């Protein structure tokens, strides 16, 4: 018996959860259920996080959480419960299988069967944003070695456990050489531990285009948070319907399982919603807790139900579907087919699944870190970059000298183009004269001098080398 926490959520949530639990129980899932309340009611009671302390305790105690979609009220500073749950519980891996069910569910991609494994905690989703000048705001993209290692190892271990042949990495490291470059480098390094699995890397733009056009060319895709967010919805949609896909959010301690769609408030209370997405989430959950036989039984009965043309309104199609059913009738139809396998669709076999056991992250020794300069960011309203160049060059107090000025990353001084559009946000890169080492105190005196000259410094970034390798990128055009 495994104790799990469930939340019925909002909109169509209660109906699809009840239908899902009925199927789980009829299939003999060995689970005991604790129910918590999250979502709209909790938000509207004045709790901006949408979840109470008691509910958190329950989720953390049981460690396995099956969640129906919730409605985040518009406006009013309500925080997305999904993002909070993923980050608070360290659910670093988002796993979303996207499979087409041709010819029973309409799709342009009859042989699609891929899994997207999305990093779930870092990247631009750290939500660290600042307005820096009148014209410019920034959002910090944070990528860490442990973050990359955990998700990439997860992807390879997943491929191994589920008999997948290839893992594809999507990144944009031709542009973001440090951050996406790290993700790609870790992919190459960890990939060496899995010689039996094919590996490839695609730049995200053309990779996403290829995936939308020829999804059958992919097997497991591992990628960063933002790219994964976008491509996983595309993949679910082109497989046939976002209403059919479930996802797992996996951490070292806890895991959360859900449908990928929202609470569809307009369909609530009418017994019309398709419970398949949440049921797919529940199948991922059963595999996670080692109840593979039950997962397999439900999955095959679900495929047989779809194959028999028993469809909810969202996938109902004349000449393909045979019977249009509501939420509960659909669940009953699955229950009636427990023990059966599909005839046309490929039946499912879950072997030795269970929560993946990953090697814990081990921090490596520190690199030799050397301070070699500083990027000083200014709010400067002037238009003539030569004027700024002269002002900056007049800062002479120490061993640092101006190396370049960029605007939105593009080098504009020295030798800039008059065609380059400039905002009021400037980066002035100072580097040590003759490649000497820089002391922190020199940075402070440089800032003091800049301040005395009336320059509006809005932030700085230290420039380091790690084991002699630059830990910063060149200016574009440099
Ligand atoms: P949605 O996914 O709820 O609905 C999009 C469309 O798909 C609608 O036409 C809806 O009727 C249909 N649909 C969705 N699920 C279906 C199902 N199971 N069966 C049949 N049809 C289905 O997206 P939305 O309308 O953008 O969002 C509604 C609410 O859901 C918002 O408050 C949003 O914040 C929330 N939301 C929650 C989650 C979550 O809890 N994981 C995810 C996404 C959106």
PDB file of C-alpha atoms and ligand atoms in Angstrom, residues 10 12 16 40 67-74 81-82 86 241-244 256 258-267 272-278 312-315, ligand 1:
ATOM      1  CA  UNK A  10     -11.053  23.443  -9.788  1.00  0.00           C
ATOM      2  CA  UNK A  12     -13.334  20.031 -14.427  1.00  0.00           C
ATOM      3  CA  UNK A  16     -11.704  13.956 -13.873  1.00  0.00           C
ATOM      4  CA  UNK A  40      -9.231  28.811  -6.268  1.00  0.00           C
ATOM      5  CA  UNK A  67      -3.065  16.849  -8.633  1.00  0.00           C
ATOM      6  CA  UNK A  68      -6.020  17.878 -10.772  1.00  0.00           C
ATOM      7  CA  UNK A  69      -5.794  21.238 -12.573  1.00  0.00           C
ATOM      8  CA  UNK A  70      -6.547  24.365 -10.631  1.00  0.00           C
ATOM      9  CA  UNK A  71      -7.724  27.837 -11.586  1.00  0.00           C
ATOM     10  CA  UNK A  72      -5.351  30.669 -10.796  1.00  0.00           C
ATOM     11  CA  UNK A  73      -7.546  33.754 -10.308  1.00  0.00           C
ATOM     12  CA  UNK A  74      -6.652  36.648 -12.639  1.00  0.00           C
ATOM     13  CA  UNK A  81       0.795  26.944  -7.431  1.00  0.00           C
ATOM     14  CA  UNK A  82       2.423  24.731 -10.036  1.00  0.00           C
ATOM     15  CA  UNK A  86       7.844  22.357  -8.346  1.00  0.00           C
ATOM     16  CA  UNK A 241      -4.718  16.658 -28.181  1.00  0.00           C
ATOM     17  CA  UNK A 242      -3.449  18.390 -25.053  1.00  0.00           C
ATOM     18  CA  UNK A 243      -6.403  16.672 -23.359  1.00  0.00           C
ATOM     19  CA  UNK A 244      -4.672  13.275 -23.614  1.00  0.00           C
ATOM     20  CA  UNK A 256       3.785  15.323  -8.381  1.00  0.00           C
ATOM     21  CA  UNK A 258      -0.931  15.767 -13.243  1.00  0.00           C
ATOM     22  CA  UNK A 259      -2.697  16.315 -16.557  1.00  0.00           C
ATOM     23  CA  UNK A 260      -1.049  18.919 -18.733  1.00  0.00           C
ATOM     24  CA  UNK A 261      -4.240  20.830 -19.460  1.00  0.00           C
ATOM     25  CA  UNK A 262      -5.908  23.425 -17.256  1.00  0.00           C
ATOM     26  CA  UNK A 263      -9.168  23.481 -15.337  1.00  0.00           C
ATOM     27  CA  UNK A 264     -11.369  24.238 -18.418  1.00  0.00           C
ATOM     28  CA  UNK A 265     -13.900  26.167 -16.287  1.00  0.00           C
ATOM     29  CA  UNK A 266     -16.422  26.413 -19.150  1.00  0.00           C
ATOM     30  CA  UNK A 267     -16.749  22.617 -19.201  1.00  0.00           C
ATOM     31  CA  UNK A 272     -18.119  16.076 -20.564  1.00  0.00           C
ATOM     32  CA  UNK A 273     -14.389  16.503 -19.825  1.00  0.00           C
ATOM     33  CA  UNK A 274     -11.891  13.911 -20.961  1.00  0.00           C
ATOM     34  CA  UNK A 275     -10.192  12.359 -17.899  1.00  0.00           C
ATOM     35  CA  UNK A 276      -7.357  10.876 -20.025  1.00  0.00           C
ATOM     36  CA  UNK A 277      -4.720  13.505 -19.152  1.00  0.00           C
ATOM     37  CA  UNK A 278      -5.062  12.951 -15.420  1.00  0.00           C
ATOM     38  CA  UNK A 312     -15.291  12.139 -25.210  1.00  0.00           C
ATOM     39  CA  UNK A 313     -16.398  15.229 -27.152  1.00  0.00           C
ATOM     40  CA  UNK A 314     -12.876  16.671 -27.531  1.00  0.00           C
ATOM     41  CA  UNK A 315     -11.636  13.769 -29.665  1.00  0.00           C
TER      42      UNK A 315
HETATM   43  P1  LIG B   1      -7.377  24.725 -20.372  1.00  0.00           P
HETATM   44  O1  LIG B   1      -6.385  23.652 -20.605  1.00  0.00           O
HETATM   45  O2  LIG B   1      -8.154  24.665 -19.124  1.00  0.00           O
HETATM   46  O3  LIG B   1      -8.392  24.740 -21.605  1.00  0.00           O
HETATM   47  C1  LIG B   1      -7.983  24.888 -22.956  1.00  0.00           C
HETATM   48  C2  LIG B   1      -9.034  24.277 -23.896  1.00  0.00           C
HETATM   49  O4  LIG B   1      -8.983  22.856 -23.820  1.00  0.00           O
HETATM   50  C3  LIG B   1     -10.478  24.643 -23.547  1.00  0.00           C
HETATM   51  O5  LIG B   1     -11.202  24.758 -24.734  1.00  0.00           O
HETATM   52  C4  LIG B   1     -10.977  23.465 -22.746  1.00  0.00           C
HETATM   53  O6  LIG B   1     -12.357  23.287 -22.804  1.00  0.00           O
HETATM   54  C5  LIG B   1     -10.207  22.309 -23.398  1.00  0.00           C
HETATM   55  N1  LIG B   1      -9.901  21.244 -22.433  1.00  0.00           N
HETATM   56  C6  LIG B   1      -8.921  21.248 -21.496  1.00  0.00           C
HETATM   57  N2  LIG B   1      -8.902  20.120 -20.806  1.00  0.00           N
HETATM   58  C7  LIG B   1      -9.880  19.350 -21.317  1.00  0.00           C
HETATM   59  C8  LIG B   1     -10.359  18.052 -21.005  1.00  0.00           C
HETATM   60  N3  LIG B   1      -9.810  17.319 -20.043  1.00  0.00           N
HETATM   61  N4  LIG B   1     -11.398  17.573 -21.722  1.00  0.00           N
HETATM   62  C9  LIG B   1     -11.952  18.279 -22.688  1.00  0.00           C
HETATM   63  N5  LIG B   1     -11.562  19.518 -23.038  1.00  0.00           N
HETATM   64  C10 LIG B   1     -10.543  20.055 -22.352  1.00  0.00           C
HETATM   65  O7  LIG B   1      -6.602  26.111 -20.486  1.00  0.00           O
HETATM   66  P2  LIG B   1      -7.059  27.603 -20.144  1.00  0.00           P
HETATM   67  O8  LIG B   1      -8.492  27.800 -20.573  1.00  0.00           O
HETATM   68  O9  LIG B   1      -6.012  28.463 -20.702  1.00  0.00           O
HETATM   69  O10 LIG B   1      -6.978  27.728 -18.563  1.00  0.00           O
HETATM   70  C11 LIG B   1      -8.067  27.596 -17.664  1.00  0.00           C
HETATM   71  C12 LIG B   1      -7.553  27.668 -16.232  1.00  0.00           C
HETATM   72  O11 LIG B   1      -6.686  26.578 -15.973  1.00  0.00           O
HETATM   73  C13 LIG B   1      -6.762  28.930 -15.904  1.00  0.00           C
HETATM   74  O12 LIG B   1      -7.159  29.407 -14.637  1.00  0.00           O
HETATM   75  C14 LIG B   1      -5.329  28.457 -15.843  1.00  0.00           C
HETATM   76  O13 LIG B   1      -4.566  29.220 -14.935  1.00  0.00           O
HETATM   77  C15 LIG B   1      -5.511  27.050 -15.324  1.00  0.00           C
HETATM   78  N6  LIG B   1      -4.403  26.124 -15.670  1.00  0.00           N
HETATM   79  C16 LIG B   1      -4.058  25.235 -14.707  1.00  0.00           C
HETATM   80  C17 LIG B   1      -3.085  24.290 -14.965  1.00  0.00           C
HETATM   81  C18 LIG B   1      -2.732  23.320 -13.871  1.00  0.00           C
HETATM   82  O14 LIG B   1      -3.289  23.377 -12.801  1.00  0.00           O
HETATM   83  N7  LIG B   1      -1.801  22.419 -14.123  1.00  0.00           N
HETATM   84  C19 LIG B   1      -2.462  24.237 -16.231  1.00  0.00           C
HETATM   85  C20 LIG B   1      -2.864  25.146 -17.222  1.00  0.00           C
HETATM   86  C21 LIG B   1      -3.849  26.084 -16.933  1.00  0.00           C
END
